[in-house]
Each structure stands twice: as C-alpha cells, then as structure tokens.
Amino acid sequence: ENRLYIPNANLQYKSGWYTTWNNKEVYLRSSYELDYAKELDKQQIDYEVEFKHIKYWDSQNNEYKCAIPDFYIPSTNTIVEIKSNYTLDKQNMIDKFKAYKELGYNCKLICDHKEIKI
C-alpha cells in the first residue's frame, strides 16, 4: 500500500515515502513529484529520486550552490526537475540546467504537469 506521511496537514503539498513499481523506496516532496512518479511507474521506467548533488553557479546570488535534482532516469541519462508555477524560478533553473548539460545530462522541466523548455 502506498501511503504518504503528511507531516503538516495544512500545507498545500504532500511529502513522504513511496514504493516504486520495481520496489524502491523513494522520498517525494510534493504532490507534483508523486504524480510524476506514478506516470513513470505506469510505463515501468526505472528512476532515482534526489540521486546526486550537483554544484552549479547561481547567477542571481553570484555564488556556487548545490542542486539536488528531483528525478534521474538512467535509461536516457535525463535529469527531470518538477515545479509548479508557484515554485518555479526560471533563472535558477537555467543556471542548474547549464551545469547539468556541462556534465553530459539531458534535462527536462515539468511545470504544473506540462513539460516546458528552458
């Protein structure tokens, strides 16, 4: 049974442990991430959640920061970031994608359940 633990029920997002189609336990931080995980599970696509820390240059704050991508799909070497219009910082995403691409990853941004180009 896939049950999510909701630490603070009055928050707008859900977070908690989730069991994937191939029996991995992953921690999801939003209902958007849960929806995406379920899509991947339906297609039986193997994925990792928060698999790696990647250093990137934050051009708005002029400093290096550490990104922890939401999803990684090994079969296509793709990092997938999941956002809502409310949480999307476009320049920050541009900065992260630049670092991801320099390391050879493909990148995808899903915002409010739709893929958008960065």
Short mmCIF file of N, CA and C in Angstrom, two decimals:
data_model
loop_
_atom_site.label_atom_id
_atom_site.label_comp_id
_atom_site.label_asym_id
_atom_site.label_seq_id
_atom_site.Cartn_x
_atom_site.Cartn_y
_atom_site.Cartn_z
N GLU A 1 0.86 -1.20 0.00
CA GLU A 1 0.00 0.00 0.00
C GLU A 1 0.89 1.24 0.00
N ASN A 2 0.63 2.14 -0.92
CA ASN A 2 1.40 3.39 -1.00
C ASN A 2 0.72 4.47 -0.17
N ARG A 3 1.27 4.71 1.01
CA ARG A 3 0.70 5.75 1.87
C ARG A 3 1.72 6.84 2.05
N LEU A 4 1.27 8.05 1.97
CA LEU A 4 2.17 9.18 2.18
C LEU A 4 1.99 9.71 3.59
N TYR A 5 3.08 9.99 4.24
CA TYR A 5 3.06 10.62 5.54
C TYR A 5 2.99 12.12 5.32
N ILE A 6 1.99 12.76 5.88
CA ILE A 6 1.84 14.21 5.71
C ILE A 6 2.19 14.87 7.05
N PRO A 7 3.41 15.45 7.13
CA PRO A 7 3.87 16.00 8.41
C PRO A 7 3.04 17.17 8.92
N ASN A 8 2.50 17.96 8.02
CA ASN A 8 1.73 19.12 8.45
C ASN A 8 0.55 19.24 7.49
N ALA A 9 -0.59 18.74 7.91
CA ALA A 9 -1.73 18.57 7.01
C ALA A 9 -2.24 19.88 6.40
N ASN A 10 -1.93 21.03 7.00
CA ASN A 10 -2.44 22.27 6.42
C ASN A 10 -1.52 22.83 5.34
N LEU A 11 -0.39 22.17 5.08
CA LEU A 11 0.45 22.60 3.97
C LEU A 11 -0.19 22.14 2.67
N GLN A 12 0.14 22.82 1.57
CA GLN A 12 -0.50 22.50 0.30
C GLN A 12 0.12 21.31 -0.41
N TYR A 13 1.28 20.87 0.02
CA TYR A 13 1.92 19.74 -0.67
C TYR A 13 2.02 18.55 0.26
N LYS A 14 2.20 17.40 -0.37
CA LYS A 14 2.39 16.16 0.39
C LYS A 14 3.85 15.76 0.28
N SER A 15 4.37 15.15 1.32
CA SER A 15 5.69 14.56 1.21
C SER A 15 5.68 13.25 1.97
N GLY A 16 6.53 12.35 1.54
CA GLY A 16 6.59 11.08 2.23
C GLY A 16 7.23 10.00 1.40
N TRP A 17 7.31 8.82 1.99
CA TRP A 17 7.92 7.68 1.32
C TRP A 17 6.94 7.05 0.36
N TYR A 18 7.47 6.58 -0.75
CA TYR A 18 6.68 5.98 -1.81
C TYR A 18 7.44 4.77 -2.34
N THR A 19 6.72 3.70 -2.65
CA THR A 19 7.33 2.50 -3.21
C THR A 19 7.09 2.47 -4.71
N THR A 20 8.18 2.39 -5.48
CA THR A 20 8.09 2.42 -6.94
C THR A 20 7.63 1.07 -7.49
N TRP A 21 7.35 1.05 -8.78
CA TRP A 21 6.90 -0.18 -9.46
C TRP A 21 7.91 -1.31 -9.31
N ASN A 22 9.22 -0.96 -9.18
CA ASN A 22 10.23 -2.00 -9.03
C ASN A 22 10.77 -2.07 -7.60
N ASN A 23 9.90 -1.71 -6.67
CA ASN A 23 10.15 -1.88 -5.23
C ASN A 23 11.27 -1.07 -4.62
N LYS A 24 11.49 0.14 -5.12
CA LYS A 24 12.45 1.04 -4.49
C LYS A 24 11.66 1.97 -3.58
N GLU A 25 12.24 2.29 -2.44
CA GLU A 25 11.64 3.27 -1.55
C GLU A 25 12.24 4.64 -1.89
N VAL A 26 11.40 5.59 -2.25
CA VAL A 26 11.88 6.93 -2.56
C VAL A 26 11.10 7.95 -1.73
N TYR A 27 11.75 9.09 -1.46
CA TYR A 27 11.09 10.14 -0.69
C TYR A 27 10.67 11.24 -1.66
N LEU A 28 9.38 11.51 -1.70
CA LEU A 28 8.84 12.53 -2.60
C LEU A 28 8.42 13.74 -1.79
N ARG A 29 8.66 14.91 -2.35
CA ARG A 29 8.47 16.15 -1.60
C ARG A 29 7.24 16.97 -2.00
N SER A 30 6.47 16.48 -2.98
CA SER A 30 5.28 17.22 -3.39
C SER A 30 4.29 16.31 -4.11
N SER A 31 3.08 16.77 -4.22
CA SER A 31 2.07 16.01 -4.97
C SER A 31 2.45 15.98 -6.45
N TYR A 32 3.14 17.02 -6.93
CA TYR A 32 3.60 17.02 -8.33
C TYR A 32 4.62 15.90 -8.56
N GLU A 33 5.54 15.72 -7.60
CA GLU A 33 6.52 14.65 -7.70
C GLU A 33 5.82 13.28 -7.65
N LEU A 34 4.83 13.16 -6.79
CA LEU A 34 4.08 11.91 -6.69
C LEU A 34 3.39 11.59 -8.02
N ASP A 35 2.77 12.59 -8.63
CA ASP A 35 2.10 12.39 -9.91
C ASP A 35 3.09 11.93 -10.98
N TYR A 36 4.29 12.54 -11.00
CA TYR A 36 5.29 12.17 -11.99
C TYR A 36 5.81 10.75 -11.74
N ALA A 37 6.03 10.41 -10.47
CA ALA A 37 6.48 9.06 -10.12
C ALA A 37 5.46 8.03 -10.59
N LYS A 38 4.18 8.32 -10.40
CA LYS A 38 3.13 7.39 -10.83
C LYS A 38 3.12 7.22 -12.35
N GLU A 39 3.38 8.32 -13.08
CA GLU A 39 3.48 8.24 -14.55
C GLU A 39 4.62 7.31 -14.97
N LEU A 40 5.79 7.50 -14.34
CA LEU A 40 6.94 6.65 -14.66
C LEU A 40 6.65 5.20 -14.29
N ASP A 41 5.99 4.99 -13.15
CA ASP A 41 5.65 3.64 -12.72
C ASP A 41 4.72 2.95 -13.73
N LYS A 42 3.74 3.71 -14.22
CA LYS A 42 2.80 3.16 -15.20
C LYS A 42 3.54 2.63 -16.43
N GLN A 43 4.61 3.36 -16.82
CA GLN A 43 5.38 2.97 -18.01
C GLN A 43 6.54 2.04 -17.65
N GLN A 44 6.65 1.70 -16.38
CA GLN A 44 7.73 0.85 -15.87
C GLN A 44 9.11 1.38 -16.26
N ILE A 45 9.29 2.67 -16.05
CA ILE A 45 10.58 3.32 -16.30
C ILE A 45 11.33 3.39 -14.97
N ASP A 46 12.57 2.92 -14.98
CA ASP A 46 13.40 2.96 -13.78
C ASP A 46 13.86 4.40 -13.53
N TYR A 47 13.82 4.83 -12.27
CA TYR A 47 14.24 6.19 -11.93
C TYR A 47 14.81 6.25 -10.52
N GLU A 48 15.58 7.30 -10.30
CA GLU A 48 16.12 7.61 -8.98
C GLU A 48 15.54 8.94 -8.55
N VAL A 49 15.44 9.15 -7.25
CA VAL A 49 14.95 10.42 -6.72
C VAL A 49 16.07 11.04 -5.89
N GLU A 50 16.34 12.33 -6.14
CA GLU A 50 17.41 13.04 -5.42
C GLU A 50 18.68 12.21 -5.38
N PHE A 51 19.13 11.77 -6.55
CA PHE A 51 20.21 10.79 -6.67
C PHE A 51 21.59 11.37 -6.49
N LYS A 52 21.73 12.68 -6.63
CA LYS A 52 23.06 13.25 -6.71
C LYS A 52 23.04 14.73 -6.31
N HIS A 53 24.18 15.20 -5.84
CA HIS A 53 24.36 16.63 -5.57
C HIS A 53 25.22 17.19 -6.69
N ILE A 54 24.76 18.27 -7.31
CA ILE A 54 25.48 18.86 -8.44
C ILE A 54 25.75 20.33 -8.16
N LYS A 55 27.02 20.70 -8.21
CA LYS A 55 27.42 22.08 -7.97
C LYS A 55 27.08 22.92 -9.20
N TYR A 56 26.50 24.10 -8.97
CA TYR A 56 26.18 25.00 -10.09
C TYR A 56 26.39 26.44 -9.67
N TRP A 57 26.56 27.32 -10.65
CA TRP A 57 26.74 28.75 -10.40
C TRP A 57 25.38 29.43 -10.39
N ASP A 58 25.03 30.01 -9.25
CA ASP A 58 23.78 30.76 -9.09
C ASP A 58 24.05 32.19 -9.52
N SER A 59 23.58 32.54 -10.73
CA SER A 59 23.91 33.85 -11.30
C SER A 59 23.18 35.00 -10.60
N GLN A 60 22.11 34.69 -9.88
CA GLN A 60 21.37 35.76 -9.18
C GLN A 60 22.05 36.15 -7.87
N ASN A 61 22.68 35.16 -7.22
CA ASN A 61 23.36 35.42 -5.95
C ASN A 61 24.88 35.45 -6.08
N ASN A 62 25.37 35.24 -7.30
CA ASN A 62 26.81 35.24 -7.57
C ASN A 62 27.59 34.34 -6.63
N GLU A 63 27.13 33.09 -6.55
CA GLU A 63 27.84 32.12 -5.72
C GLU A 63 27.52 30.71 -6.20
N TYR A 64 28.43 29.79 -5.84
CA TYR A 64 28.17 28.39 -6.16
C TYR A 64 27.18 27.82 -5.15
N LYS A 65 26.28 26.99 -5.66
CA LYS A 65 25.31 26.32 -4.81
C LYS A 65 25.26 24.86 -5.21
N CYS A 66 24.51 24.08 -4.44
CA CYS A 66 24.38 22.65 -4.71
C CYS A 66 22.94 22.34 -5.08
N ALA A 67 22.77 21.75 -6.24
CA ALA A 67 21.44 21.33 -6.68
C ALA A 67 21.27 19.84 -6.40
N ILE A 68 20.07 19.46 -6.01
CA ILE A 68 19.72 18.06 -5.84
C ILE A 68 18.53 17.80 -6.76
N PRO A 69 18.81 17.31 -7.98
CA PRO A 69 17.72 17.12 -8.94
C PRO A 69 16.63 16.20 -8.40
N ASP A 70 15.38 16.50 -8.81
CA ASP A 70 14.23 15.73 -8.32
C ASP A 70 14.26 14.28 -8.80
N PHE A 71 14.43 14.07 -10.10
CA PHE A 71 14.41 12.73 -10.67
C PHE A 71 15.59 12.54 -11.61
N TYR A 72 16.05 11.29 -11.70
CA TYR A 72 17.05 10.92 -12.69
C TYR A 72 16.58 9.64 -13.36
N ILE A 73 16.57 9.63 -14.69
CA ILE A 73 16.15 8.46 -15.46
C ILE A 73 17.40 7.90 -16.14
N PRO A 74 17.96 6.80 -15.59
CA PRO A 74 19.21 6.25 -16.13
C PRO A 74 19.14 5.84 -17.60
N SER A 75 18.02 5.28 -18.04
CA SER A 75 17.94 4.74 -19.41
C SER A 75 18.15 5.82 -20.47
N THR A 76 17.83 7.08 -20.14
CA THR A 76 18.00 8.18 -21.10
C THR A 76 18.98 9.24 -20.58
N ASN A 77 19.61 8.95 -19.42
CA ASN A 77 20.56 9.89 -18.79
C ASN A 77 19.92 11.28 -18.63
N THR A 78 18.68 11.27 -18.15
CA THR A 78 17.91 12.52 -18.06
C THR A 78 17.62 12.92 -16.62
N ILE A 79 17.92 14.18 -16.33
CA ILE A 79 17.53 14.79 -15.06
C ILE A 79 16.19 15.48 -15.30
N VAL A 80 15.24 15.25 -14.40
CA VAL A 80 13.92 15.87 -14.51
C VAL A 80 13.67 16.69 -13.25
N GLU A 81 13.39 17.97 -13.45
CA GLU A 81 13.01 18.84 -12.34
C GLU A 81 11.51 19.03 -12.40
N ILE A 82 10.87 18.97 -11.23
CA ILE A 82 9.41 19.10 -11.13
C ILE A 82 9.11 20.39 -10.36
N LYS A 83 8.34 21.26 -10.97
CA LYS A 83 7.99 22.53 -10.32
C LYS A 83 6.52 22.85 -10.56
N SER A 84 6.06 23.82 -9.78
CA SER A 84 4.76 24.43 -10.06
C SER A 84 5.06 25.87 -10.46
N ASN A 85 4.09 26.54 -11.05
CA ASN A 85 4.32 27.95 -11.39
C ASN A 85 4.70 28.74 -10.15
N TYR A 86 4.17 28.31 -9.01
CA TYR A 86 4.44 28.99 -7.74
C TYR A 86 5.90 28.82 -7.31
N THR A 87 6.49 27.65 -7.55
CA THR A 87 7.86 27.40 -7.07
C THR A 87 8.92 27.59 -8.15
N LEU A 88 8.51 27.87 -9.39
CA LEU A 88 9.48 27.97 -10.48
C LEU A 88 10.23 29.30 -10.44
N ASP A 89 11.55 29.22 -10.37
CA ASP A 89 12.43 30.38 -10.52
C ASP A 89 13.18 30.11 -11.82
N LYS A 90 12.75 30.76 -12.89
CA LYS A 90 13.24 30.42 -14.22
C LYS A 90 14.76 30.61 -14.35
N GLN A 91 15.30 31.73 -13.85
CA GLN A 91 16.74 31.96 -13.96
C GLN A 91 17.52 30.89 -13.19
N ASN A 92 17.02 30.52 -12.02
CA ASN A 92 17.68 29.49 -11.24
C ASN A 92 17.68 28.16 -12.00
N MET A 93 16.59 27.86 -12.68
CA MET A 93 16.51 26.62 -13.45
C MET A 93 17.47 26.67 -14.63
N ILE A 94 17.59 27.82 -15.28
CA ILE A 94 18.55 28.00 -16.38
C ILE A 94 19.97 27.72 -15.87
N ASP A 95 20.30 28.26 -14.69
CA ASP A 95 21.63 28.05 -14.10
C ASP A 95 21.88 26.56 -13.82
N LYS A 96 20.89 25.89 -13.24
CA LYS A 96 21.04 24.46 -12.93
C LYS A 96 21.19 23.64 -14.21
N PHE A 97 20.33 23.91 -15.21
CA PHE A 97 20.38 23.14 -16.45
C PHE A 97 21.72 23.32 -17.16
N LYS A 98 22.30 24.50 -17.05
CA LYS A 98 23.62 24.74 -17.66
C LYS A 98 24.64 23.78 -17.05
N ALA A 99 24.64 23.65 -15.73
CA ALA A 99 25.57 22.75 -15.04
C ALA A 99 25.27 21.29 -15.40
N TYR A 100 24.01 20.92 -15.43
CA TYR A 100 23.63 19.54 -15.76
C TYR A 100 24.14 19.18 -17.16
N LYS A 101 23.90 20.09 -18.12
CA LYS A 101 24.29 19.82 -19.51
C LYS A 101 25.81 19.74 -19.66
N GLU A 102 26.54 20.59 -18.90
CA GLU A 102 28.01 20.55 -18.94
C GLU A 102 28.52 19.20 -18.46
N LEU A 103 27.76 18.53 -17.59
CA LEU A 103 28.14 17.21 -17.09
C LEU A 103 27.62 16.08 -17.99
N GLY A 104 26.94 16.45 -19.07
CA GLY A 104 26.50 15.45 -20.05
C GLY A 104 25.10 14.91 -19.87
N TYR A 105 24.32 15.50 -18.95
CA TYR A 105 22.95 15.03 -18.74
C TYR A 105 21.98 15.68 -19.72
N ASN A 106 20.93 14.95 -20.06
CA ASN A 106 19.78 15.54 -20.72
C ASN A 106 18.92 16.15 -19.61
N CYS A 107 18.15 17.17 -19.94
CA CYS A 107 17.37 17.86 -18.90
C CYS A 107 15.93 18.05 -19.35
N LYS A 108 15.05 17.96 -18.37
CA LYS A 108 13.63 18.16 -18.64
C LYS A 108 13.03 18.90 -17.45
N LEU A 109 12.19 19.89 -17.74
CA LEU A 109 11.47 20.61 -16.69
C LEU A 109 9.98 20.36 -16.87
N ILE A 110 9.35 19.86 -15.81
CA ILE A 110 7.91 19.66 -15.80
C ILE A 110 7.34 20.70 -14.82
N CYS A 111 6.52 21.60 -15.36
CA CYS A 111 5.92 22.65 -14.54
C CYS A 111 4.41 22.54 -14.64
N ASP A 112 3.78 22.39 -13.49
CA ASP A 112 2.32 22.20 -13.46
C ASP A 112 1.88 21.10 -14.43
N HIS A 113 2.58 19.96 -14.37
CA HIS A 113 2.27 18.76 -15.15
C HIS A 113 2.52 18.88 -16.65
N LYS A 114 3.18 19.97 -17.10
CA LYS A 114 3.49 20.13 -18.52
C LYS A 114 4.99 20.35 -18.68
N GLU A 115 5.56 19.75 -19.73
CA GLU A 115 6.98 19.97 -19.98
C GLU A 115 7.14 21.36 -20.60
N ILE A 116 8.07 22.14 -20.04
CA ILE A 116 8.36 23.44 -20.64
C ILE A 116 9.86 23.52 -20.96
N LYS A 117 10.17 24.24 -22.00
CA LYS A 117 11.56 24.36 -22.46
C LYS A 117 12.30 25.42 -21.67
N ILE A 118 13.53 25.09 -21.31
CA ILE A 118 14.41 26.07 -20.63
C ILE A 118 15.60 26.31 -21.54
#
